[in-house]
Amino acid sequence: MIEIYDLAVAVDWEYDDDLVQLIAAKAKDYGLKARAIWPPDLEAIEHQLRAQELGFRFILDRASLSSPEFTSLIILAQELGTTVFDPPEKVLWAADKATMHLEFISRGLTTPYTIILPPYNEVAHLEVSQIDSLPFRRPFVIKPATMTGGGLGVMKDGWTAEDIQRVRKEFPEDKYLVQEKVRPKIIDGQRFWFRVFYSWGLIQAAWWNDETHVYTELSAEEITRYSLEPLFELSTKIQSISELSFFSTEIVKDSQERFIVVDYINETCDMRLKSRHYDGVPDKIVENIVSTLLRHVRESNSSS
């Protein structure tokens, strides 16, 4: 007899355990059956899927982008009718910051002024004149287009062509973005830098200090007082472009009152809890994300 789970969570990061436990606990409240898939489980689960001893209605994939060994499981599950959040082909497209930059500006979103450079392996030489004539002041930000999880490969204070060349060599097969460094508006020491989470139609925003990486809850009163409604409107536009079910984005309000999307799409959101980690996400936001996911799964089951 086949054993069916309403939801599986594919995970490869030890700090996702709190999220896994939260999903498991709340799933019971929604009358759903859920489980985690860790790397040691892969071989056995693939065998059970092929033998039709096991099935998943939905998978929340938090592993295949960072651990390719999960890819065959995700593809197999899709072939067997499982809905994956989010499909690998959509995630790979949305995770490319060079692609998203062009998509965003074509849709009218404000982004940092950016120059996109080809992979070092394709074009190693860089004209110094390209850097000398940059239309924005130094320092500038240098980041790879796809290898940026947790700030990987990012230089926040680039000054010279040599800086750019050195950083490009870190991931020589990746495109690179050289971007204007955006400076947030500051009131009473509060930097107007936000991380906005989109999850199955629910949009939540929090203050996020780009220097300390510490979150602070954003209240409804603050949204009104500081006219922050565009955070939600922009996130809706970003979702329509990416077509992802779950992601976060970073948006800055600067001294000119512009809302600038600075880190386009984080397709695998860090869900460590603030109650357990100083730089974690406010617990309420994580709990709401989990509830929205489970509600979506339950409603989808009911309509199918």
XYZ file of C-alpha atoms in Angstrom:
304
model
C 0.000 0.000 0.000
C 1.304 3.440 -0.913
C 1.900 5.926 1.906
C 0.887 9.460 0.911
C 2.214 12.629 2.555
C 0.498 15.938 1.953
C 3.780 17.813 2.241
C 7.477 17.007 2.306
C 10.228 19.504 3.035
C 13.517 18.854 1.224
C 16.280 20.263 3.439
C 20.068 20.158 3.583
C 20.884 22.861 6.167
C 20.999 22.001 9.858
C 19.514 25.377 10.804
C 16.338 24.494 8.920
C 15.448 22.066 11.689
C 13.377 24.689 13.531
C 11.364 25.287 10.361
C 10.896 21.551 9.867
C 9.689 21.117 13.443
C 7.313 24.068 13.130
C 5.809 22.684 9.912
C 5.408 19.235 11.467
C 3.649 20.638 14.538
C 1.323 22.965 12.641
C 0.534 20.370 9.964
C -1.338 18.344 12.566
C -3.537 21.363 13.316
C -4.432 21.506 9.624
C -5.121 17.781 9.409
C -2.112 17.276 7.140
C 0.619 14.683 7.063
C 4.119 16.141 6.651
C 7.721 14.979 6.813
C 11.259 16.163 6.111
C 13.685 14.785 3.538
C 17.315 15.104 4.652
C 20.350 14.034 2.568
C 20.681 10.608 4.266
C 17.041 9.872 3.288
C 17.475 10.405 -0.449
C 18.348 6.927 -1.666
C 15.600 5.185 0.309
C 12.947 7.737 -0.628
C 13.784 7.611 -4.337
C 13.498 3.827 -4.198
C 10.114 4.044 -2.456
C 8.835 6.591 -4.974
C 9.851 4.410 -7.921
C 8.277 1.380 -6.268
C 5.097 3.398 -5.635
C 5.375 2.711 -1.934
C 5.503 6.416 -1.125
C 4.011 9.593 -2.561
C 3.994 13.346 -1.922
C 1.295 15.796 -2.952
C 3.586 18.797 -2.403
C 7.296 19.328 -1.791
C 8.840 22.499 -0.397
C 12.276 22.337 -2.007
C 14.937 24.050 0.109
C 17.788 21.814 -0.985
C 18.230 21.119 -4.696
C 19.792 24.492 -5.555
C 22.556 24.050 -2.961
C 22.737 20.230 -3.019
C 22.424 18.885 -6.587
C 21.998 15.348 -5.257
C 18.387 16.325 -4.492
C 17.683 17.140 -8.141
C 16.833 13.612 -9.281
C 14.364 13.239 -6.404
C 12.647 16.529 -7.242
C 12.404 15.659 -10.946
C 11.097 12.169 -10.174
C 8.464 13.572 -7.815
C 7.337 16.067 -10.466
C 7.027 13.263 -13.019
C 4.824 11.404 -10.544
C 2.506 14.399 -10.157
C 3.930 16.178 -7.108
C 3.683 19.975 -7.025
C 7.049 21.486 -6.095
C 7.511 24.880 -4.448
C 9.125 26.130 -6.548
C 9.816 24.297 -9.834
C 13.608 24.129 -10.409
C 13.405 25.773 -13.827
C 11.598 28.811 -12.374
C 13.976 29.019 -9.420
C 17.084 28.958 -11.610
C 15.664 31.704 -13.826
C 14.617 33.914 -10.917
C 17.898 33.366 -9.060
C 19.908 34.967 -11.875
C 20.360 38.575 -10.765
C 21.482 39.709 -14.209
C 18.303 38.350 -15.765
C 16.122 39.780 -12.998
C 17.781 43.187 -13.304
C 16.778 43.408 -16.952
C 13.280 42.089 -16.222
C 12.780 44.551 -13.382
C 13.830 47.649 -15.289
C 11.688 46.591 -18.258
C 8.696 46.514 -15.867
C 9.437 49.917 -14.397
C 10.942 48.893 -11.053
C 13.659 51.151 -9.673
C 16.972 49.328 -9.202
C 20.552 50.449 -8.529
C 22.392 51.688 -11.618
C 24.102 48.522 -12.852
C 26.677 47.317 -15.346
C 26.502 43.604 -16.202
C 29.822 41.941 -17.003
C 30.240 38.607 -18.829
C 31.883 35.619 -17.079
C 35.625 35.965 -16.595
C 36.129 32.666 -18.442
C 34.475 34.191 -21.514
C 35.915 37.719 -21.389
C 38.882 37.979 -19.058
C 40.099 41.410 -20.132
C 38.304 44.438 -18.737
C 38.799 47.893 -20.183
C 39.882 50.225 -17.392
C 37.964 52.978 -19.159
C 34.749 51.071 -18.366
C 35.439 51.567 -14.671
C 36.825 55.093 -14.932
C 33.628 56.163 -16.666
C 31.177 54.530 -14.244
C 28.152 56.836 -13.902
C 28.004 56.431 -10.115
C 30.321 57.267 -7.256
C 32.664 54.970 -5.416
C 32.593 52.712 -3.538
C 30.384 50.389 -5.556
C 29.015 46.878 -5.062
C 30.327 43.876 -7.019
C 28.266 40.688 -6.967
C 27.994 37.456 -8.962
C 24.724 36.922 -10.790
C 23.884 33.519 -9.339
C 26.285 32.637 -6.488
C 25.104 35.075 -3.846
C 23.483 33.042 -1.079
C 24.315 34.677 2.253
C 26.390 37.333 0.541
C 28.682 34.756 -1.056
C 31.118 36.378 -3.474
C 29.862 39.930 -2.841
C 32.196 42.916 -2.364
C 30.312 45.849 -0.863
C 33.125 48.379 -1.165
C 34.714 48.113 -4.589
C 36.884 51.003 -5.773
C 38.996 49.927 -8.714
C 39.137 47.788 -11.837
C 41.513 45.534 -9.910
C 38.799 44.954 -7.292
C 36.372 43.926 -10.003
C 38.848 41.582 -11.664
C 39.768 39.945 -8.370
C 36.130 39.305 -7.474
C 35.261 38.048 -10.978
C 37.891 35.332 -10.606
C 36.114 33.893 -7.543
C 33.349 32.497 -9.758
C 34.843 32.734 -13.258
C 31.883 31.028 -14.939
C 29.365 33.505 -13.545
C 28.237 36.882 -14.825
C 28.884 39.818 -12.498
C 26.962 42.948 -11.598
C 28.756 46.186 -10.738
C 26.188 48.328 -8.956
C 25.725 51.760 -7.505
C 25.869 51.549 -3.715
C 22.433 52.518 -2.426
C 22.276 54.538 0.782
C 19.079 54.305 2.808
C 17.223 57.130 4.424
C 18.002 57.284 8.156
C 15.661 58.628 10.844
C 16.613 58.426 14.538
C 19.260 55.851 13.697
C 16.778 53.637 11.827
C 17.999 52.631 8.385
C 15.138 52.414 5.879
C 16.197 49.023 4.550
C 13.575 46.300 4.410
C 13.266 42.635 3.674
C 9.886 41.670 2.274
C 8.636 38.084 2.259
C 6.145 36.784 -0.298
C 4.551 33.432 0.528
C 1.567 32.031 -1.362
C -0.140 35.416 -1.622
C 0.813 36.705 1.825
C 3.218 39.667 1.922
C 5.071 40.560 5.130
C 7.785 43.160 5.613
C 10.369 43.788 8.318
C 13.088 46.300 9.005
C 16.426 44.698 8.101
C 19.690 46.382 8.991
C 22.079 45.808 6.101
C 25.078 46.445 8.383
C 24.180 44.174 11.321
C 21.766 41.827 9.495
C 19.351 42.164 12.418
C 15.581 42.200 11.842
C 13.049 44.371 13.635
C 9.307 43.926 13.284
C 7.569 46.522 11.117
C 4.283 47.689 12.590
C 1.137 48.746 10.762
C 1.504 52.171 12.384
C 5.026 52.530 10.955
C 3.827 51.533 7.495
C 1.319 54.386 7.604
C 3.594 56.932 9.308
C 6.439 56.429 6.844
C 4.277 55.778 3.750
C 5.709 52.302 3.197
C 2.799 50.849 1.217
C 4.976 50.604 -1.942
C 6.895 47.759 -0.269
C 3.857 45.566 -0.777
C 3.031 46.842 -4.246
C 6.596 46.218 -5.449
C 6.623 42.711 -3.997
C 3.436 41.908 -5.888
C 5.093 43.075 -9.115
C 8.191 41.000 -8.361
C 6.041 37.917 -7.865
C 4.304 38.490 -11.187
C 7.723 38.594 -12.858
C 9.300 35.620 -11.092
C 6.129 33.528 -10.707
C 7.595 32.082 -7.503
C 5.350 31.061 -4.623
C 7.848 31.843 -1.879
C 10.748 34.313 -1.865
C 12.100 37.426 -0.208
C 13.430 40.671 -1.624
C 15.324 43.661 -0.232
C 13.939 47.155 -0.795
C 15.444 50.462 0.320
C 13.753 53.813 0.782
C 16.382 56.484 0.146
C 16.630 60.153 1.114
C 14.870 61.110 -2.130
C 11.871 58.991 -1.072
C 12.566 56.464 -3.835
C 11.885 52.768 -3.244
C 14.818 50.872 -4.752
C 14.898 47.089 -5.119
C 18.483 46.241 -4.176
C 18.635 42.468 -3.772
C 16.185 41.127 -6.258
C 15.070 37.636 -5.272
C 16.182 35.357 -2.471
C 14.646 32.082 -3.599
C 15.594 30.082 -0.467
C 14.789 32.314 2.477
C 16.717 31.986 5.715
C 14.022 30.894 8.171
C 16.011 30.809 11.401
C 13.872 32.127 14.254
C 14.733 35.408 15.953
C 13.910 33.824 19.306
C 16.842 31.452 18.755
C 19.252 33.501 16.622
C 20.115 37.187 17.043
C 19.918 37.686 13.256
C 16.924 35.419 12.750
C 13.585 36.301 11.178
C 10.870 37.509 13.583
C 9.045 34.394 14.791
C 5.645 35.781 13.844
C 6.702 36.156 10.207
C 7.967 32.571 10.029
C 4.846 31.239 11.727
C 2.632 33.138 9.278
C 4.614 31.764 6.329
C 4.173 28.207 7.604
C 0.452 28.723 8.199
C -0.017 30.166 4.716
C 1.838 27.220 3.163
C -0.237 24.664 5.053
C -3.469 26.480 4.279
C -2.548 26.458 0.589
C -1.818 22.713 0.708
C -5.069 21.960 2.510
C -7.166 24.060 0.139
C -5.459 22.508 -2.884
C -6.179 19.037 -1.531
C -9.833 19.955 -1.016
C -10.251 21.264 -4.557
C -8.510 18.349 -6.271
